mmCIF file of C-alpha atoms and ligand atoms in Angstrom:
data_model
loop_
_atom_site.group_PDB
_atom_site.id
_atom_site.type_symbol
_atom_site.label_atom_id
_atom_site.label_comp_id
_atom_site.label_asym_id
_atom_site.label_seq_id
_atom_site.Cartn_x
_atom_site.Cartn_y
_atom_site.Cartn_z
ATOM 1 C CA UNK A 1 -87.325 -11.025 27.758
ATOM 2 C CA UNK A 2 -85.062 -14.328 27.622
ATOM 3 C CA UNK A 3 -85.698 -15.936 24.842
ATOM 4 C CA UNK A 4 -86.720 -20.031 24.188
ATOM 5 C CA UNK A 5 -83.896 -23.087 24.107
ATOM 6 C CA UNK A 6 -85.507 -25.583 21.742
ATOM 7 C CA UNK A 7 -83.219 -28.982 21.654
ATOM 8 C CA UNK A 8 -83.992 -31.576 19.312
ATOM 9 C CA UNK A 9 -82.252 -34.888 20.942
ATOM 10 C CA UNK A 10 -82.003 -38.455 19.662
ATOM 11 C CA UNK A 11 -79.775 -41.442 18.455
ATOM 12 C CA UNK A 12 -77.008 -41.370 15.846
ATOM 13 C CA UNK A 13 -78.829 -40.637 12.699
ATOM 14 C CA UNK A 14 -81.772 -40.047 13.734
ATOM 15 C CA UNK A 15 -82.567 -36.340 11.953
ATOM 16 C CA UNK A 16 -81.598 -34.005 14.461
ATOM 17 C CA UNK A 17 -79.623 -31.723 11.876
ATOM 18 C CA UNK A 18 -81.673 -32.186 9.044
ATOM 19 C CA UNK A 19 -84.968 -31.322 11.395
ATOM 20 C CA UNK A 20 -83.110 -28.431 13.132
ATOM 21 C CA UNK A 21 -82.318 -26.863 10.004
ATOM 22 C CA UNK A 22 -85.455 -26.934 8.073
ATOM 23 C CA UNK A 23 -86.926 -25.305 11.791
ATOM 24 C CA UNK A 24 -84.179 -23.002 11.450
ATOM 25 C CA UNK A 25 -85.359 -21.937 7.673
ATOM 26 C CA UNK A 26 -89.043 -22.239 8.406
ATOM 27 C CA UNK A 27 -88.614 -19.652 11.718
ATOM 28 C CA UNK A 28 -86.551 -17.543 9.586
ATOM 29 C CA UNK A 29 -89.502 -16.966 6.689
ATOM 30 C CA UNK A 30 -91.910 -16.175 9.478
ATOM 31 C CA UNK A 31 -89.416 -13.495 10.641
ATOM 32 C CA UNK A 32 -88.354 -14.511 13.830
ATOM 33 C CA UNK A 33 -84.410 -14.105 15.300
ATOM 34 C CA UNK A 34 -83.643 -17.722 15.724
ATOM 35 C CA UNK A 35 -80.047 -19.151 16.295
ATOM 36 C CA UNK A 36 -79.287 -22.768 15.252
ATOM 37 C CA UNK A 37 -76.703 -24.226 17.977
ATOM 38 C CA UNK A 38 -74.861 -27.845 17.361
ATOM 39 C CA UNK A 39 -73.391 -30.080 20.462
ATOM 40 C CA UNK A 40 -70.365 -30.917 20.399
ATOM 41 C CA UNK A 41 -68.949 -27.827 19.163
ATOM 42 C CA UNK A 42 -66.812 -29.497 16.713
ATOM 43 C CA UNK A 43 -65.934 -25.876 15.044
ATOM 44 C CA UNK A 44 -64.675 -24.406 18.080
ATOM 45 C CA UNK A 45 -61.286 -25.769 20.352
ATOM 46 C CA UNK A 46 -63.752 -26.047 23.459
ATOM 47 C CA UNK A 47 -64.824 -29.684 21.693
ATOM 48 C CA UNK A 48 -60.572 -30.821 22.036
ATOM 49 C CA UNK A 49 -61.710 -33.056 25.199
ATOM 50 C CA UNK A 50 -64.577 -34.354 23.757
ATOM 51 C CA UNK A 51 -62.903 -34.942 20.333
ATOM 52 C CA UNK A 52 -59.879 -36.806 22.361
ATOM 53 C CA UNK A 53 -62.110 -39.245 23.799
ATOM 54 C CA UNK A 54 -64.500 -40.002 20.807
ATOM 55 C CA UNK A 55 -61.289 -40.378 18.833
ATOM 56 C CA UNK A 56 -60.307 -43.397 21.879
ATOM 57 C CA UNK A 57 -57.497 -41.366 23.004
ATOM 58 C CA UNK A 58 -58.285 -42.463 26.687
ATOM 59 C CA UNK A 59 -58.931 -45.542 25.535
ATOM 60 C CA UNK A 60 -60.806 -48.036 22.856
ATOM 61 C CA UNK A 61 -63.877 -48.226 25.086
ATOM 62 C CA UNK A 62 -66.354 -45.692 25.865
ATOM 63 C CA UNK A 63 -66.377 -47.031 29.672
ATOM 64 C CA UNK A 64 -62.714 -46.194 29.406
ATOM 65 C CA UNK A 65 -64.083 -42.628 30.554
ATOM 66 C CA UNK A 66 -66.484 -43.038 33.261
ATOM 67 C CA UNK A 67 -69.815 -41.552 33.147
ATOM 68 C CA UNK A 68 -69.179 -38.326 35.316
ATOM 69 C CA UNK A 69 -66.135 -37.636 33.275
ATOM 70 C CA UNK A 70 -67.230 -37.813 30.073
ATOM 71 C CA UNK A 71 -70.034 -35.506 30.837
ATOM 72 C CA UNK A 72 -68.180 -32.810 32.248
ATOM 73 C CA UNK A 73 -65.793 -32.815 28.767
ATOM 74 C CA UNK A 74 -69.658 -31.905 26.768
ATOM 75 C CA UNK A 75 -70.712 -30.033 29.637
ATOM 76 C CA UNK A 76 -67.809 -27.481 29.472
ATOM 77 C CA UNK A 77 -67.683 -27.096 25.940
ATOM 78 C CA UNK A 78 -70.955 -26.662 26.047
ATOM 79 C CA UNK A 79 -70.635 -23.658 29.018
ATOM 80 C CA UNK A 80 -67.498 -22.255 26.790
ATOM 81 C CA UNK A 81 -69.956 -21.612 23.915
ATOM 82 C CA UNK A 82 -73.263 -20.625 25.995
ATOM 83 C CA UNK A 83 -70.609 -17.363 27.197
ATOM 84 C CA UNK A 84 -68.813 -16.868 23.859
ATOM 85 C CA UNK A 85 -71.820 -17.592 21.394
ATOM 86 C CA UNK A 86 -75.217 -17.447 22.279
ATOM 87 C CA UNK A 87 -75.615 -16.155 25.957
ATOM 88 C CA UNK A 88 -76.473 -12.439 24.749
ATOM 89 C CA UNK A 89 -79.125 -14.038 21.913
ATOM 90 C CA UNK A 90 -80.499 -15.724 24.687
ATOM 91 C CA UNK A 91 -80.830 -13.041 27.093
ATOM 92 C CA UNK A 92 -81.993 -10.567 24.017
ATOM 93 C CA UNK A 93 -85.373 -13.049 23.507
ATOM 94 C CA UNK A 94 -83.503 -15.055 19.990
ATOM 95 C CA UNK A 95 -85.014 -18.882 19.657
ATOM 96 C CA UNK A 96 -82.610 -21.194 20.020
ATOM 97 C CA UNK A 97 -82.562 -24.836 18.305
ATOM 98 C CA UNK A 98 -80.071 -27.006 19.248
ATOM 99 C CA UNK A 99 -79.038 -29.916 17.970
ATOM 100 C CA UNK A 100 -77.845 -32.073 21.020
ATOM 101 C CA UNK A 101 -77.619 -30.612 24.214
ATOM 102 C CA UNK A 102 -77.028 -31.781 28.238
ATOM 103 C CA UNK A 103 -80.026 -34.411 27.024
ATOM 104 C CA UNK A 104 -77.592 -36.164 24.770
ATOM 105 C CA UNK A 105 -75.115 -36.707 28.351
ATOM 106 C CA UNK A 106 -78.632 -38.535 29.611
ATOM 107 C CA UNK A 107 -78.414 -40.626 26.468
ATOM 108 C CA UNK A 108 -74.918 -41.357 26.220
ATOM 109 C CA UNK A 109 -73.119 -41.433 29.400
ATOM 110 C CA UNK A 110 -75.997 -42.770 31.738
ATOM 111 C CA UNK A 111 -75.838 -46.205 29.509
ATOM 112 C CA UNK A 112 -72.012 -46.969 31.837
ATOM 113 C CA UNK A 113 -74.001 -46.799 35.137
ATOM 114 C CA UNK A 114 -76.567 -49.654 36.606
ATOM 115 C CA UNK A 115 -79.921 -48.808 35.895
ATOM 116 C CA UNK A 116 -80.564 -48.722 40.077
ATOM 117 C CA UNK A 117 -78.253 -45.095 39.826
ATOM 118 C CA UNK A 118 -80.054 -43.662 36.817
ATOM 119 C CA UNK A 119 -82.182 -41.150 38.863
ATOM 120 C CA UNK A 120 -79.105 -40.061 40.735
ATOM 121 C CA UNK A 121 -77.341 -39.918 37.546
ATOM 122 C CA UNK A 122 -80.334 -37.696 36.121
ATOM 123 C CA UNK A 123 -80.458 -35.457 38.888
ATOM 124 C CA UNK A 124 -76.272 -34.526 38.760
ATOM 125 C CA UNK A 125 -76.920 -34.023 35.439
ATOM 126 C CA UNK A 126 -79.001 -31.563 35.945
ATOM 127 C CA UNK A 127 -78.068 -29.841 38.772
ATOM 128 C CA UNK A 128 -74.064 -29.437 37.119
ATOM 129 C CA UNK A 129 -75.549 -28.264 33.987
ATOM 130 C CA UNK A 130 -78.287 -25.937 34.674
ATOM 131 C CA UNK A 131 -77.684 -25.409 38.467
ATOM 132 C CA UNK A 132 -74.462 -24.877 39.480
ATOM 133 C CA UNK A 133 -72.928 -23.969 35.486
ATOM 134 C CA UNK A 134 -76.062 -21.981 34.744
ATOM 135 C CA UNK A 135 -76.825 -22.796 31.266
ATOM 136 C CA UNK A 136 -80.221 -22.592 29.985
ATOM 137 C CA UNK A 137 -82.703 -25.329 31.070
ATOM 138 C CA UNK A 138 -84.774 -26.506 27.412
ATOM 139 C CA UNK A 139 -87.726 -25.096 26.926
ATOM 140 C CA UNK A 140 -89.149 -27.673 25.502
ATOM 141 C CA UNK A 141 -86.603 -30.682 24.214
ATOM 142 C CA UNK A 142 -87.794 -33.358 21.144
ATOM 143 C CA UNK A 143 -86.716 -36.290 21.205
ATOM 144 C CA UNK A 144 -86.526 -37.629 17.727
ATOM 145 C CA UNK A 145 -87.368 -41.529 18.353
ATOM 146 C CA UNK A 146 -86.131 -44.405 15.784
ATOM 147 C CA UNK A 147 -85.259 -48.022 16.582
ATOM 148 C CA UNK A 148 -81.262 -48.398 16.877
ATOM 149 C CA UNK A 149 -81.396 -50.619 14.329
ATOM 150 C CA UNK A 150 -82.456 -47.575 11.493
ATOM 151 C CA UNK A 151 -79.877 -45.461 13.289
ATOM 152 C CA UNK A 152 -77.074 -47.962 13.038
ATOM 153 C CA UNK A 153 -78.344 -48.102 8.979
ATOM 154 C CA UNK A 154 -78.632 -44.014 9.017
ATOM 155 C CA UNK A 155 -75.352 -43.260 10.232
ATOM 156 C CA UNK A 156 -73.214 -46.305 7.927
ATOM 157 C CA UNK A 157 -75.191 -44.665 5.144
ATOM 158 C CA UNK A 158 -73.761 -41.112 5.670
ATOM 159 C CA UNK A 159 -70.045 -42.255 5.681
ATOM 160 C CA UNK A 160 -71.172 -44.412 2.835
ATOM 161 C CA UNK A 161 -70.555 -47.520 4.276
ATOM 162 C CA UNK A 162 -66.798 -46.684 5.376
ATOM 163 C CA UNK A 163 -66.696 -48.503 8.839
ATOM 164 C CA UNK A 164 -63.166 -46.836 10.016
ATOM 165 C CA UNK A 165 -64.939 -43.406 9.516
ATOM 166 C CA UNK A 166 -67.176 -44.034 12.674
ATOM 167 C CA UNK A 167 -66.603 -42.876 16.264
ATOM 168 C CA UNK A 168 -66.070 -44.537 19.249
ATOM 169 C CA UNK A 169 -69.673 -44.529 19.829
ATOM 170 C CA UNK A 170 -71.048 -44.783 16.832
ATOM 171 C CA UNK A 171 -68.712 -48.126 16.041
ATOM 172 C CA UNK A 172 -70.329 -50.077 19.051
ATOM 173 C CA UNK A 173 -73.565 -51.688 18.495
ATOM 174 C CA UNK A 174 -73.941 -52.638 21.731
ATOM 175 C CA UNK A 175 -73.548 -49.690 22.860
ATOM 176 C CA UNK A 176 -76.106 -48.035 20.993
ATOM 177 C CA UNK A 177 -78.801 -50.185 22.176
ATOM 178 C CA UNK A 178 -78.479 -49.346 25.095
ATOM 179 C CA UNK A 179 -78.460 -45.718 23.918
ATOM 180 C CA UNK A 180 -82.312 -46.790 23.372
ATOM 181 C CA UNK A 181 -83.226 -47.976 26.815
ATOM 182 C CA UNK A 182 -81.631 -44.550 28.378
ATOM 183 C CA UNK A 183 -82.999 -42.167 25.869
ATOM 184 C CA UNK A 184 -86.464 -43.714 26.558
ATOM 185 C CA UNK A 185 -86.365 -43.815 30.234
ATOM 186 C CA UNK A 186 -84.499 -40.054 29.846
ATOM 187 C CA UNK A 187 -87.418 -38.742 28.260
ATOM 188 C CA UNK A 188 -89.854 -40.145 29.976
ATOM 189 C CA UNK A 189 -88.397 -38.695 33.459
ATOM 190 C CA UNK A 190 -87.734 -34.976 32.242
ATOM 191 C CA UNK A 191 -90.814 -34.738 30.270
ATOM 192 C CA UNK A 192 -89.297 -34.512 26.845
ATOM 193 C CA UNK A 193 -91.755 -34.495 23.587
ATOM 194 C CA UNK A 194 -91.693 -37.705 21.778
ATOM 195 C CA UNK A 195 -91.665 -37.387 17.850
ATOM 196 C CA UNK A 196 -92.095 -40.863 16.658
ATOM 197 C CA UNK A 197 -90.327 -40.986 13.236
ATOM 198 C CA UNK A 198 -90.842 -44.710 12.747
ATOM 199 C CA UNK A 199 -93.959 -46.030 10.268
ATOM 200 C CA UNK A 200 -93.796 -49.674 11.114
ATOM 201 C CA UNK A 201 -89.979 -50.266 10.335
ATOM 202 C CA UNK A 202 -89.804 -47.742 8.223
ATOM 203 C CA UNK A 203 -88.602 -44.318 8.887
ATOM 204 C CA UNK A 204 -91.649 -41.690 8.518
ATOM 205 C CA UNK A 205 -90.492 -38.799 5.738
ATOM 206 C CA UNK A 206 -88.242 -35.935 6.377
ATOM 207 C CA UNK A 207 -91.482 -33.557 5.247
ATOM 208 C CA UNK A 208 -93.976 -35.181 8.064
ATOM 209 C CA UNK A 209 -92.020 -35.022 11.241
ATOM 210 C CA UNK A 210 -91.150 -31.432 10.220
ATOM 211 C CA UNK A 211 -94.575 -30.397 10.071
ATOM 212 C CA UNK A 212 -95.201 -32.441 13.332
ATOM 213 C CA UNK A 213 -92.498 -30.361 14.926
ATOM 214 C CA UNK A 214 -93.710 -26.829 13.751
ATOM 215 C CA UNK A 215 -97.684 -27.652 15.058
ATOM 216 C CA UNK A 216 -95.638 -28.153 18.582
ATOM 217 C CA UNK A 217 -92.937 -25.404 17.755
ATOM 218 C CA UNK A 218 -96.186 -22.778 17.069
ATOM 219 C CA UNK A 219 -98.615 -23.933 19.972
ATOM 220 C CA UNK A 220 -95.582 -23.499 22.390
ATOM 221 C CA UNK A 221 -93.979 -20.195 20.936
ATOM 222 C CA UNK A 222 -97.345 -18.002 21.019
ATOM 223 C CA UNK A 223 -98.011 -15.727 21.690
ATOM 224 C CA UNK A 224 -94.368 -14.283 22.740
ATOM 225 C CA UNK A 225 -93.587 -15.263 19.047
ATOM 226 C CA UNK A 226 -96.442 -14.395 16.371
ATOM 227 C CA UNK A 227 -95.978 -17.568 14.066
HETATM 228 N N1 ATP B 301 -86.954 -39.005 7.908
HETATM 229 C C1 ATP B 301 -85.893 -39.362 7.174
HETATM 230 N N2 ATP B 301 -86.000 -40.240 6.179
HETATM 231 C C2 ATP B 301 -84.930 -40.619 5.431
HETATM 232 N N3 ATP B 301 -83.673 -40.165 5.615
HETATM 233 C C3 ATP B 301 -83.493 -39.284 6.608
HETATM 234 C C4 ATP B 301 -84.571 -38.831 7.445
HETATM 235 N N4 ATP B 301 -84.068 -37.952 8.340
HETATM 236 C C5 ATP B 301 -82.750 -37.871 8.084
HETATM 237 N N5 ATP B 301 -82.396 -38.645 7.043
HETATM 238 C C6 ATP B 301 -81.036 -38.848 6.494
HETATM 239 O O1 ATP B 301 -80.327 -39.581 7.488
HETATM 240 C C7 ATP B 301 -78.981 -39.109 7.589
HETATM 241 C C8 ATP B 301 -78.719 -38.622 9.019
HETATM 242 O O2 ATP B 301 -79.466 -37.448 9.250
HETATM 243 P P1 ATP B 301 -78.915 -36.273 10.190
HETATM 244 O O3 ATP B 301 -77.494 -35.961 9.871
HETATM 245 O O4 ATP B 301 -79.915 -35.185 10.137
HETATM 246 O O5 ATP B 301 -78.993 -37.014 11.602
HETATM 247 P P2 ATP B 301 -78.332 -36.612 12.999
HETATM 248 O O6 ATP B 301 -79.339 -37.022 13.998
HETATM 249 O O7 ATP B 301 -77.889 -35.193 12.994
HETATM 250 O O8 ATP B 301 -77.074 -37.595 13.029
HETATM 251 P P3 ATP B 301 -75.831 -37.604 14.077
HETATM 252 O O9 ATP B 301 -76.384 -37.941 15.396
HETATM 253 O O10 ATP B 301 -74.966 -38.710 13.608
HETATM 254 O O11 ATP B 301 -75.198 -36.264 13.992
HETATM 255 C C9 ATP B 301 -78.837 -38.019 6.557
HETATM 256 O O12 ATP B 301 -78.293 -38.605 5.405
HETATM 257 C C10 ATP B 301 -80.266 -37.553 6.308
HETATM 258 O O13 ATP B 301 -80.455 -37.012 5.034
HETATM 259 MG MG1 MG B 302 -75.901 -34.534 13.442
#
């Protein structure tokens, strides 16, 4: 039996580590094999391309890699760790959460092309990455959604307010606003489940979305997992 790719996607900031471990821990009490994943692989030398061009070694821009290219840099690090890492968990039934995944290339790299090619865009995607690589297609993906304004806050937060200390995407505000209109139109298209973490303007607690997540996690695992 193969087992379940769970992604949890969404902007800079917005929880995806923080909610993927606390699934990762709650799975783990109930007794279940779960694997936590993390995209880009920063630990691992299959990330060097990616790294390169977050770092603006192709230039200071994140157009400065078109959006085909810079996909296929996350795509193949992400294909080098599906065989070294986490293909046999897979195919031995393990849940898998991961934090980022092809979704994030929907977010990210679709922003550099007219909105008139996002279909296309979407359907390369997924065709390169599931198709014709043959990683796993999500099981179910959550996307994790806060205005870009709490993400920019989120992220200057974590690196304490040290500016120089921010990527090539994470540095351009622009950018990241139009991270929103993608990720929204992304999930939308391929079907992904919304958590809204916003209350108002304010972000909802670390506690409630988790217990959103595991009522979704539980109703979609059963009964192959006994939660
Ligand atoms: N619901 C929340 N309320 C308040 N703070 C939060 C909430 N969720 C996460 N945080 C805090 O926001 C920061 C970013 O969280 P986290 O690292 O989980 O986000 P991320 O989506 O993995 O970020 P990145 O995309 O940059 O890797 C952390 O300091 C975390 O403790
Ligand atoms: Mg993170």
């Amino acid at each position: 039996m193969r087992g379940k790719l769970i992604v949890i996607e969404g902007l800079d900031g917005s929880g995806k580590a923080t909610q993927t471990e606390l699934l990762e821990e709650y799975l783990l009490r109930a007794g279940m094999p779960v694997k936590r994943l993390s995209f880009p692989d920063y630990a691992h030398p299959s990330s060097v391309l990616v790294q390169m061009y977050l770092k603006g070694e192709f230039g200071n821009h994140p157009e400065d890699v078109n959006a085909y290219g810079a996909s296929s840099f996350y795509a193949v690090d992400r294909y080098a760790s599906y065989l070294k890492f986490w293909k046999k968990d897979y195919e031995a039934g393990c849940i898998l959460l991961a934090d980022r995944y092809t979704t994030s290339n929907a977010i990210y790299q679709m922003t550099k092309l007219p909105q008139s090619q996002w279909y296309e865009y979407l359907d390369w995607l997924q065709d390169y990455e599931y198709g014709r690589l043959g990683l796993p297609q999500p099981d179910i993906t959550f996307y994790l959604d806060v205005s870009p304004e709490i993400s920019q806050q989120l992220i200057t937060r974590r690196y304490h307010g040290d500016e120089s200390k921010k990527d090539l995407h994470e540095r351009n505000r622009e950018f990241l606003q139009q991270c929103h209109l993608t990720a929204r139109f992304s999930a939308q298209k391929l079907e992904w489940s919304c958590i809204p973490c916003m209350a108002g303007t304010r972000l909802r607690s670390i506690q409630e979305i988790h217990d959103e997540l595991t009522g979704k996690i539980r109703e979609m695992i059963q009964p192959d997992y006994p939660l």
